[in-house]
Coordinates of C-alpha atoms in Angstrom, one line a residue:
M214 CA -24.9 9.3 -3.4
K215 CA -21.3 10.2 -2.4
N216 CA -19.0 12.8 -3.9
Y217 CA -15.5 14.1 -3.9
S218 CA -14.3 17.5 -5.1
I219 CA -11.0 18.7 -6.5
S220 CA -10.5 22.4 -6.9
A221 CA -8.7 24.1 -9.8
N222 CA -7.8 27.0 -7.6
S223 CA -4.0 27.2 -7.6
S224 CA -3.5 27.3 -3.9
L225 CA -6.0 24.5 -3.3
N226 CA -4.6 22.4 -6.1
R227 CA -1.2 22.8 -4.7
S228 CA -2.2 21.8 -1.2
L229 CA -3.8 18.7 -2.6
A230 CA -0.7 17.8 -4.5
I231 CA 2.0 18.3 -1.8
I232 CA 0.9 17.7 1.7
L233 CA 3.3 17.3 4.6
I234 CA 2.5 13.8 5.8
S235 CA 4.5 10.9 7.2
A236 CA 5.6 8.2 4.8
L237 CA 3.0 5.9 6.2
A238 CA 0.0 8.3 5.9
L239 CA -1.2 6.7 2.8
C240 CA -4.6 8.3 2.2
L241 CA -4.9 12.0 1.5
A242 CA -8.7 12.2 1.0
P243 CA -11.0 11.9 4.0
R244 CA -13.3 8.8 3.9
L245 CA -16.8 8.7 5.3
R246 CA -16.0 5.3 6.9
A247 CA -12.6 3.7 7.0
E248 CA -14.1 0.3 6.0
M249 CA -11.6 -1.5 4.0
S250 CA -7.9 -2.2 3.6
A251 CA -6.0 -4.5 1.2
R252 CA -2.6 -6.1 1.3
S253 CA -0.7 -9.0 -0.3
V254 CA 2.6 -10.7 0.3
D255 CA 3.1 -12.8 -2.8
G256 CA 0.5 -11.3 -5.2
T257 CA -1.6 -14.4 -5.6
I258 CA -3.7 -13.9 -2.4
I259 CA -5.0 -10.5 -1.4
G260 CA -6.3 -10.0 2.2
V261 CA -9.2 -7.6 2.4
H262 CA -10.1 -6.4 5.9
F263 CA -13.3 -4.7 6.7
S264 CA -14.1 -2.7 9.9
D265 CA -17.4 -4.5 10.3
L266 CA -18.3 -8.2 10.9
L267 CA -19.3 -9.6 7.5
D268 CA -22.2 -11.6 6.2
D269 CA -20.7 -15.0 5.2
I270 CA -22.7 -15.3 2.0
T271 CA -22.1 -12.0 0.3
S272 CA -18.5 -11.7 1.5
T273 CA -17.6 -15.0 -0.2
D274 CA -19.2 -14.3 -3.5
T275 CA -16.4 -13.7 -6.0
N276 CA -18.7 -11.6 -8.2
N277 CA -18.7 -8.9 -5.5
Y278 CA -15.0 -8.1 -5.9
Q279 CA -12.9 -6.4 -8.6
V280 CA -9.1 -6.4 -8.6
F281 CA -7.1 -4.0 -10.8
S282 CA -3.4 -3.8 -11.2
K283 CA -0.6 -2.6 -13.4
G284 CA 1.2 -5.2 -15.4
A285 CA 3.8 -5.2 -18.1
S286 CA 1.1 -4.5 -20.7
G287 CA -0.6 -1.8 -18.6
S288 CA -3.6 -1.8 -16.4
A289 CA -5.5 -5.1 -16.1
V290 CA -8.5 -6.7 -14.5
F291 CA -7.7 -9.8 -12.5
N292 CA -10.2 -12.7 -11.9
V293 CA -11.0 -13.6 -8.4
T294 CA -11.3 -17.4 -8.3
N295 CA -12.2 -17.9 -4.7
A296 CA -13.2 -15.7 -1.7
T297 CA -12.8 -17.1 1.8
L298 CA -14.0 -15.5 5.0
M299 CA -11.4 -15.8 7.7
P300 CA -12.3 -16.9 11.3
D301 CA -12.2 -13.3 12.5
G302 CA -15.3 -12.6 10.5
Q303 CA -13.8 -9.3 9.1
T304 CA -11.1 -10.5 6.7
V305 CA -11.6 -12.0 3.2
A306 CA -8.9 -13.9 1.3
L307 CA -9.2 -13.2 -2.4
Y308 CA -7.5 -15.9 -4.5
L309 CA -6.5 -14.7 -8.0
D310 CA -6.0 -16.4 -11.4
Q311 CA -2.5 -14.7 -11.7
P312 CA -0.2 -12.6 -9.5
V313 CA -1.0 -8.9 -9.4
G314 CA 1.7 -6.3 -10.0
E315 CA 3.5 -4.4 -7.3
F316 CA 0.5 -2.0 -6.8
F317 CA -3.2 -2.9 -7.1
A318 CA -6.7 -1.8 -6.1
V319 CA -9.7 -3.8 -4.9
G320 CA -13.3 -2.8 -5.3
A321 CA -16.1 -4.4 -3.2
N322 CA -19.8 -4.1 -4.0
N323 CA -22.8 -5.9 -2.5
V324 CA -20.7 -7.1 0.4
F325 CA -22.9 -6.7 3.5
N326 CA -22.1 -6.6 7.2
N327 CA -24.1 -8.7 9.6
N328 CA -26.5 -5.9 10.1
G329 CA -27.5 -5.8 6.4
S330 CA -25.6 -2.7 5.4
N331 CA -23.8 -2.6 2.0
L332 CA -20.0 -2.0 2.5
T333 CA -19.3 -0.8 -1.0
D334 CA -15.8 0.6 -1.0
T335 CA -12.4 0.6 -2.7
A336 CA -8.8 0.2 -1.3
T337 CA -5.4 0.6 -2.9
G338 CA -2.8 -2.0 -1.9
Y339 CA 0.7 -3.1 -2.6
L340 CA 2.9 -6.1 -2.2
G341 CA 4.4 -6.2 1.2
E342 CA 8.1 -5.9 2.1
L343 CA 8.2 -9.5 3.4
F344 CA 9.6 -12.6 1.7
N345 CA 7.6 -15.8 1.6
S346 CA 8.9 -19.3 1.3
N347 CA 8.3 -23.0 2.0
I348 CA 11.1 -24.7 3.9
G349 CA 11.4 -28.4 3.1
N350 CA 10.9 -30.4 -0.1
S351 CA 8.3 -30.8 -2.8
S352 CA 6.1 -33.0 -0.7
D353 CA 6.7 -31.5 2.8
P354 CA 5.2 -29.1 3.8
N355 CA 1.9 -30.2 2.3
P356 CA -0.3 -28.3 1.8
V357 CA 2.2 -25.6 0.9
G358 CA 2.1 -22.5 3.0
Q359 CA -0.2 -19.6 2.2
V360 CA 0.0 -16.1 3.7
I361 CA -3.0 -13.7 4.0
S362 CA -2.0 -10.2 4.9
F363 CA -4.2 -7.1 5.1
S364 CA -1.9 -4.6 6.9
R365 CA 1.8 -3.8 7.0
N366 CA 2.6 -6.0 10.1
S367 CA -0.3 -8.4 10.5
F368 CA -0.9 -11.6 8.6
Q369 CA -2.1 -15.2 8.9
I370 CA 0.0 -18.2 7.8
A371 CA -1.6 -21.5 6.9
S372 CA 0.7 -24.4 6.4
G373 CA 1.3 -28.2 6.6
G374 CA 4.7 -29.5 7.4
T375 CA 6.1 -32.3 9.5
D376 CA 7.8 -30.2 12.1
I377 CA 10.1 -27.4 13.1
G378 CA 13.1 -29.1 14.7
G379 CA 15.1 -32.2 14.2
T380 CA 17.9 -32.1 11.7
N381 CA 15.7 -30.4 9.0
D382 CA 12.7 -28.1 9.3
R383 CA 9.5 -28.6 7.3
C384 CA 7.4 -25.5 7.6
H385 CA 6.4 -22.2 6.0
F386 CA 8.5 -19.1 6.7
V387 CA 7.5 -15.4 6.3
Y388 CA 10.5 -13.2 6.8
T389 CA 12.7 -10.1 6.2
K390 CA 16.5 -9.8 6.4
A391 CA 18.8 -7.9 8.7
T392 CA 22.5 -7.5 9.2
G393 CA 24.3 -7.4 12.5
N394 CA 22.5 -6.9 15.9
F395 CA 18.8 -6.7 15.8
E396 CA 15.6 -6.8 17.9
M397 CA 12.5 -8.7 16.5
V398 CA 9.0 -8.9 18.0
A399 CA 5.6 -10.3 17.1
Q400 CA 2.3 -10.9 18.8
V401 CA 0.8 -14.4 18.2
T402 CA -3.0 -14.2 18.3
R403 CA -4.0 -17.6 16.9
L404 CA -2.7 -21.2 16.6
D405 CA -5.1 -24.0 15.5
L406 CA -5.0 -27.4 17.1
T407 CA -4.3 -29.5 14.1
D408 CA -1.8 -31.6 16.2
S409 CA -0.6 -31.1 19.8
G410 CA 2.8 -30.5 18.2
S411 CA 1.7 -27.8 15.8
K412 CA 4.1 -24.8 16.0
V413 CA 4.3 -21.1 15.4
C414 CA 7.6 -19.4 16.3
L415 CA 9.7 -16.3 16.0
M416 CA 12.8 -17.5 14.2
A417 CA 16.2 -16.3 13.1
R418 CA 17.9 -18.5 10.5
E419 CA 21.0 -18.4 8.4
S420 CA 19.2 -19.5 5.2
I421 CA 16.0 -21.1 4.0
S422 CA 17.7 -24.4 3.6
P423 CA 15.9 -27.0 5.7
G424 CA 19.0 -27.8 7.8
S425 CA 20.1 -24.2 8.4
R426 CA 21.4 -23.0 11.7
M427 CA 18.6 -21.2 13.6
V428 CA 17.3 -19.9 16.8
A429 CA 13.5 -19.9 17.7
I430 CA 11.0 -19.2 20.4
G431 CA 7.3 -20.1 19.9
F432 CA 4.1 -21.8 20.9
T433 CA 2.3 -25.1 20.5
P434 CA -1.5 -25.2 20.6
I435 CA -3.7 -25.4 23.7
I436 CA -3.1 -28.8 25.2
P437 CA -6.3 -30.8 25.9
G438 CA -6.7 -31.2 29.7
I439 CA -4.3 -28.4 30.5
G440 CA -6.0 -25.5 28.9
T441 CA -3.1 -23.3 27.8
N442 CA -0.3 -23.2 25.2
R443 CA 3.2 -24.5 25.6
L444 CA 6.1 -22.1 25.2
F445 CA 9.3 -23.6 23.6
T446 CA 12.7 -22.6 22.4
L447 CA 14.9 -24.3 19.8
T448 CA 18.4 -23.8 18.4
R449 CA 20.3 -25.7 15.7
T450 CA 24.0 -24.7 16.3
N451 CA 25.3 -26.3 13.1
T452 CA 24.0 -27.3 9.7
N453 CA 21.9 -30.5 9.6
I454 CA 22.2 -31.5 13.3
N455 CA 19.4 -32.0 15.7
A456 CA 17.8 -28.9 17.1
T457 CA 17.7 -28.6 20.9
N458 CA 15.7 -26.8 23.5
F459 CA 18.2 -24.3 25.0
T460 CA 16.0 -23.2 28.0
G461 CA 15.3 -26.6 29.6
D462 CA 11.8 -27.6 30.4
Q463 CA 9.1 -26.1 28.3
Q464 CA 6.7 -23.7 30.0
F465 CA 2.9 -23.2 29.8
N466 CA 1.8 -19.8 28.7
A467 CA -1.2 -18.3 26.9
L468 CA -0.5 -17.0 23.4
G469 CA 1.0 -13.6 23.5
W470 CA 4.1 -11.6 22.6
L471 CA 7.5 -13.0 21.6
R472 CA 10.8 -11.1 21.3
M473 CA 14.3 -12.0 20.2
T474 CA 17.5 -9.9 20.3
R475 CA 21.0 -10.5 18.9
T476 CA 24.2 -9.1 20.3
N477 CA 27.1 -10.4 18.3
N478 CA 26.5 -14.2 18.5
T479 CA 24.4 -14.1 21.7
F480 CA 20.7 -14.6 21.0
T481 CA 18.2 -13.8 23.8
V482 CA 14.5 -14.7 23.7
Y483 CA 11.6 -13.2 25.7
Y484 CA 7.9 -13.6 26.1
G485 CA 5.2 -11.1 27.4
T486 CA 1.6 -10.2 27.5
N487 CA 1.6 -6.6 26.3
G488 CA 4.6 -5.9 24.0
S489 CA 6.3 -3.6 26.5
S490 CA 7.1 -5.8 29.6
W491 CA 9.2 -8.8 29.0
T492 CA 10.2 -12.0 30.8
T493 CA 13.5 -13.5 29.7
A494 CA 13.1 -17.1 28.5
G495 CA 16.8 -17.7 28.0
S496 CA 20.0 -17.1 25.9
T497 CA 22.2 -19.1 23.6
N498 CA 25.4 -18.6 21.7
V499 CA 25.3 -19.6 18.1
T500 CA 27.9 -18.6 15.5
M501 CA 25.9 -17.5 12.5
S502 CA 26.6 -15.2 9.5
S503 CA 26.1 -11.5 9.8
T504 CA 23.0 -11.3 7.6
L505 CA 20.1 -13.5 8.8
S506 CA 16.5 -14.2 7.7
L507 CA 14.2 -13.1 10.5
G508 CA 10.5 -13.9 10.7
I509 CA 7.7 -16.3 11.6
A510 CA 7.7 -20.1 10.9
V511 CA 4.6 -22.3 11.0
A512 CA 4.2 -26.1 10.8
S513 CA 1.1 -28.3 11.4
H514 CA 3.2 -31.2 12.6
T515 CA 1.0 -33.6 10.6
N516 CA 1.9 -33.3 7.0
G517 CA -1.2 -33.4 4.8
H518 CA -3.1 -31.2 7.2
T519 CA -3.0 -27.5 7.7
T520 CA -2.7 -25.3 10.8
T521 CA -3.2 -21.6 10.8
A522 CA -1.4 -19.0 12.9
G523 CA -2.3 -15.4 13.4
I524 CA 0.4 -12.7 13.7
R525 CA 0.1 -9.0 14.6
N526 CA 2.7 -6.3 15.2
F527 CA 5.5 -8.1 13.6
G528 CA 8.6 -5.9 13.4
V529 CA 12.4 -5.9 13.1
N530 CA 14.6 -3.2 14.4
G531 CA 18.0 -3.6 12.7
I532 CA 20.0 -2.9 9.6
R533 CA 18.0 -4.3 6.8
A534 CA 19.6 -5.5 3.5
G535 CA 20.1 -2.5 1.2
Q536 CA 20.0 0.0 4.0
G537 CA 23.0 1.8 2.7
V538 CA 22.1 1.7 -1.0
V539 CA 21.2 5.2 -2.2
P540 CA 20.2 5.8 -5.8
T541 CA 21.2 8.7 -7.9
L542 CA 18.5 11.2 -8.5
S543 CA 18.4 12.8 -12.0
V544 CA 16.0 15.6 -12.9
S545 CA 15.0 17.0 -16.3
I546 CA 12.3 19.3 -17.7
V547 CA 9.8 17.8 -20.2
S548 CA 6.8 19.8 -21.4
N549 CA 6.7 22.1 -18.3
N550 CA 7.0 19.1 -16.0
V551 CA 9.9 18.3 -13.7
V552 CA 10.7 14.6 -14.4
A553 CA 12.6 12.9 -11.5
K554 CA 14.2 9.6 -12.1
W555 CA 16.0 7.1 -9.7
Q556 CA 16.7 3.4 -9.6
R557 CA 14.8 0.8 -7.6
T558 CA 16.7 -0.2 -4.5
P559 CA 16.2 -2.9 -1.8
L560 CA 14.6 -0.2 0.4
D561 CA 12.6 2.2 -1.6
F562 CA 12.7 6.0 -2.0
A563 CA 10.2 8.7 -2.7
V564 CA 10.5 12.3 -3.9
Q565 CA 10.4 15.2 -1.5
V566 CA 10.0 18.8 -2.7
T567 CA 10.1 22.3 -1.4
D568 CA 10.2 25.7 -3.0
T569 CA 11.6 27.6 0.0
L570 CA 15.2 26.9 1.1
P571 CA 16.7 29.2 3.8
T572 CA 19.2 31.6 2.1
G573 CA 20.5 33.6 5.1
G574 CA 19.4 36.8 6.7
T575 CA 17.6 37.5 10.0
N576 CA 14.0 37.4 9.0
S577 CA 12.3 36.6 12.3
T578 CA 9.1 35.6 10.7
G579 CA 10.6 32.7 8.8
G580 CA 10.7 32.1 5.1
N581 CA 13.7 32.2 2.8
G582 CA 15.6 34.8 4.8
N583 CA 15.6 32.9 8.1
T584 CA 18.5 30.5 8.5
N585 CA 17.0 29.2 11.7
T586 CA 13.8 28.0 10.0
P587 CA 14.1 24.7 8.2
P588 CA 12.4 24.2 4.9
N589 CA 9.1 22.4 4.7
W590 CA 10.0 19.3 2.8
G591 CA 6.9 17.5 1.6
Y592 CA 6.3 14.1 0.1
L593 CA 4.9 14.7 -3.4
M594 CA 1.6 13.1 -3.7
L595 CA 1.9 12.1 -7.4
P596 CA 2.1 8.6 -8.9
I597 CA 5.4 6.6 -9.0
F598 CA 6.0 5.0 -12.3
D599 CA 8.3 2.0 -12.8
T600 CA 9.1 1.3 -16.4
T601 CA 9.5 -2.4 -15.6
L602 CA 5.7 -2.4 -15.0
T603 CA 4.4 0.3 -17.2
G604 CA 6.8 0.4 -20.2
T605 CA 8.7 3.4 -21.5
N606 CA 7.4 6.6 -23.1
V607 CA 8.5 10.2 -23.8
F608 CA 8.4 11.1 -20.1
M609 CA 10.0 7.8 -19.0
P610 CA 12.4 6.7 -21.8
T611 CA 14.7 4.3 -19.9
A612 CA 14.5 1.9 -17.0
G613 CA 13.9 3.2 -13.5
R614 CA 11.4 4.8 -11.2
Y615 CA 9.9 8.1 -12.3
M616 CA 7.8 10.9 -11.0
T617 CA 6.5 13.8 -13.1
I618 CA 5.9 17.1 -11.2
P619 CA 3.9 19.9 -12.9
M620 CA 5.9 23.1 -12.5
R621 CA 2.7 25.1 -12.2
L622 CA 2.1 23.6 -8.8
F623 CA 4.8 26.0 -7.4
S624 CA 4.5 29.7 -7.1
N625 CA 8.2 30.4 -6.8
S626 CA 10.6 30.1 -9.7
Q627 CA 12.8 27.6 -7.8
M628 CA 12.0 24.0 -6.9
F629 CA 14.2 21.8 -4.8
V630 CA 13.8 18.0 -5.1
R631 CA 15.4 15.2 -3.1
L632 CA 14.9 11.5 -2.3
T633 CA 14.0 10.2 1.1
Q634 CA 13.9 6.6 2.2
V635 CA 10.5 5.1 2.9
E636 CA 9.2 1.6 3.5
K637 CA 7.1 1.6 0.4
V638 CA 6.0 4.0 -2.3
I639 CA 2.3 4.1 -2.9
P640 CA 1.5 5.4 -6.4
D641 CA -2.2 6.1 -6.0
P642 CA -2.7 7.5 -2.5
V643 CA -5.9 9.4 -3.1
S644 CA -8.9 7.1 -2.7
V645 CA -12.4 8.3 -3.6
T646 CA -15.2 6.2 -2.2
P647 CA -16.8 4.1 -3.3
G648 CA -15.1 3.6 -6.6
I649 CA -12.5 5.9 -8.1
V650 CA -8.7 6.1 -7.6
L651 CA -7.3 9.3 -9.0
S652 CA -3.5 9.5 -9.6
Q653 CA -2.8 13.2 -9.9
A654 CA -3.8 16.7 -10.4
S655 CA -1.8 17.3 -13.5
G656 CA -1.6 21.1 -13.6
N657 CA -3.1 23.4 -16.2
I658 CA -4.0 22.0 -19.6
F659 CA -4.7 24.5 -22.3
P660 CA -6.6 24.1 -25.6
T661 CA -4.2 23.9 -28.6
N662 CA -6.3 25.9 -31.0
A663 CA -6.0 29.7 -31.3
A664 CA -9.7 30.3 -30.9
G665 CA -9.5 29.2 -27.2
T666 CA -12.4 26.8 -27.4
L667 CA -13.0 23.6 -25.5
G668 CA -15.4 21.2 -27.2
G669 CA -17.0 24.2 -29.0
F670 CA -17.3 26.4 -25.9
G671 CA -15.2 29.5 -25.7
I672 CA -13.1 29.6 -22.5
Y673 CA -10.6 31.7 -20.7
T674 CA -7.5 29.6 -21.3
G675 CA -5.9 30.7 -18.0
T676 CA -8.5 28.8 -16.0
A677 CA -8.3 25.3 -17.7
L678 CA -7.3 22.5 -15.3
G679 CA -6.9 18.8 -16.0
I680 CA -7.6 16.0 -13.5
T681 CA -5.9 12.8 -14.7
N682 CA -7.0 9.3 -13.8
G683 CA -3.7 7.8 -14.7
T684 CA -4.4 4.2 -13.6
Y685 CA -8.0 3.1 -13.5
I686 CA -11.6 3.9 -12.6
I687 CA -13.6 1.3 -10.7
C688 CA -17.3 1.5 -11.4
P689 CA -19.6 -0.7 -9.2
G690 CA -22.0 -2.8 -11.1
G691 CA -25.2 -1.0 -12.0
S692 CA -23.7 2.4 -11.1
S693 CA -22.6 5.3 -13.2
Y694 CA -20.2 8.2 -12.7
E695 CA -21.5 11.8 -13.1
F696 CA -18.8 14.4 -13.5
S697 CA -20.1 17.9 -13.1
T698 CA -18.6 21.4 -12.5
T699 CA -19.9 23.2 -9.4
G700 CA -19.0 26.2 -7.3
T701 CA -18.3 28.8 -10.0
G702 CA -21.6 30.7 -9.6
D703 CA -23.1 33.5 -11.6
P704 CA -21.8 35.1 -13.8
V705 CA -19.0 32.6 -14.6
R706 CA -20.1 29.5 -16.4
T707 CA -18.0 26.4 -16.8
V708 CA -17.4 23.6 -19.3
L709 CA -16.2 20.1 -18.7
Q710 CA -14.5 17.8 -21.2
L711 CA -13.6 14.1 -21.0
R712 CA -10.4 13.1 -22.9
K713 CA -9.2 9.7 -23.7
S714 CA -5.8 8.7 -22.4
G715 CA -4.8 12.3 -21.9
S716 CA -5.1 13.1 -25.6
L717 CA -5.7 16.8 -26.6
T718 CA -7.8 15.9 -29.6
A719 CA -9.6 12.6 -28.9
F720 CA -12.5 13.0 -26.5
P721 CA -15.8 11.1 -26.3
A722 CA -17.8 13.8 -24.5
S723 CA -17.9 17.5 -23.7
A724 CA -20.6 19.5 -21.9
G725 CA -21.5 23.0 -20.8
S726 CA -24.6 25.1 -20.1
S727 CA -25.8 28.6 -20.4
T728 CA -28.5 28.2 -17.7
D729 CA -27.2 26.4 -14.7
Y730 CA -23.5 27.3 -15.0
K731 CA -22.2 23.8 -15.0
G732 CA -21.0 21.1 -17.4
K733 CA -22.0 17.5 -16.7
I734 CA -20.9 14.1 -18.2
T735 CA -22.3 10.8 -17.2
F736 CA -21.0 7.3 -18.2
A737 CA -21.4 3.8 -16.9
T738 CA -19.4 0.6 -16.6
S739 CA -18.5 0.3 -20.3
V740 CA -15.5 2.6 -19.7
S741 CA -14.6 1.4 -16.3
T742 CA -11.0 0.6 -16.9
T743 CA -10.0 3.1 -19.5
N744 CA -7.6 6.0 -18.8
Y745 CA -9.2 9.5 -19.0
T746 CA -8.4 13.1 -18.4
F747 CA -11.1 15.5 -17.2
V748 CA -10.6 19.1 -18.2
V749 CA -12.7 21.9 -16.6
A750 CA -12.6 25.6 -17.5
S751 CA -14.6 28.8 -17.2
T752 CA -16.4 30.2 -20.3
N753 CA -15.8 33.6 -21.7
N754 CA -19.3 34.6 -22.7
V755 CA -19.5 37.2 -19.9
A756 CA -17.0 39.7 -18.7
Y757 CA -15.5 39.2 -15.3
K758 CA -12.5 40.2 -13.1
S759 CA -10.1 37.4 -12.2
S760 CA -10.4 38.5 -8.5
D761 CA -14.1 37.6 -8.7
L762 CA -13.6 34.0 -10.0
N763 CA -14.6 31.4 -7.5
P764 CA -12.5 28.2 -7.5
L765 CA -13.4 25.8 -10.3
T766 CA -14.4 22.4 -9.0
I767 CA -15.1 19.0 -10.4
T768 CA -17.6 17.0 -8.4
I769 CA -17.6 13.3 -8.9
N770 CA -21.0 11.6 -8.0
I771 CA -21.5 7.9 -8.0
R772 CA -25.1 7.0 -8.8

């Protein structure tokens, strides 16, 4: 049995909601074992990576996975049509019946490692920042390329395709875009010997048209009888002309690191063994447009057959498309919430907040009066809503990205909000193993009736707190969730209520006790994808001083 606790104490609640983290620190809650991560490039294949080597029977059983995502009609369950264990023995490719939305979650249950341990876990994921395209025609490459990704800069590409080179390329291309000078690196960890001419390469090209101008450096597979890979370079200096090797004879090197830089129209390519020390392979001058597509190209060299390449540590240092596009942030107050709105841009933005800006003075201990102490801007750990995915409502009436911020999270009367650029916004960063993803601590929720009761129990209204599951609950098969209040202690008793979809009046269950000082609600898989709000409060059947009240806590047990 595992549990996760969220406190209703104001300082603890605030620290949960706004934590100073980097934009890439995606998970706020500690996990007993960091077992699973999930990622997708195109939304049709999700790569799920486990920290352990997997049993090949349970890991490929589609019934052992659940995929949830937000679509135009709200949350949805997606069917897993195939599960394939990759050669590394730790990554499973989940093939879906339809593309998931921008953000998704994957639940795994009864997936065992090779020691017989059940790796039941959940992971939130999102569509990567990379583009994904076949280069060629309707019959070449065949099979069409597929990309399996399980982390931000690591992926596998499987593709057919006649070749990379000649007057027209026939391959699969995973890429991003950059303008002006750049540096691009990648580590090649795998290339299957489908054909001695199979290729994987680091490539800069003007467009995804087959005959585009391009520059590339890459590998062919291990050559039988030689025992190592072949390193090659290519350039196509004009559209639809033959590509040429611009460094002379090809060299033999083991798979490793590749690097490319652009300075004006001079492209220089490198190879290495560790990602920090480089050997220059050569340079070439090619007149190309300012904005290029930069990425990894793969071709089997025998169309009708597939080769697979493994890539790690792919990255581009340069001005990416949309770098200078900054949206306008608008803020309004709705029902004691600050509602921030901004437009989606090519590079995404998230909300940062602080309630202490320096205002002058000489306070040596810091705070508002110290001009030498910068404010503590924090990324707000609340869900990002996009009305193109979720639809509009009273909080989000028009198109755009939204974030609702409960004002009660802040002790000061002032709140300062700004946008900051991030690589990706994660709407549900709090992951609760093995099966729940909570979206937000929504602030205090008070009963609407004058009697101050909650489900028939009298309460102190100043202690009520709602915990909202704004997206989904994942319940492993055969399990149930038990929500109970703990930590209040004698003489303060608590009550817990479960509300449907945040409604103040519609609730299927409410519980409290006069003997063990807790409220407890248990439900199973029949409500596994419904939105709920959990409200906890202290009862008023005994007198107490507010200074004596221990933090109210909801404990979530998975049984």
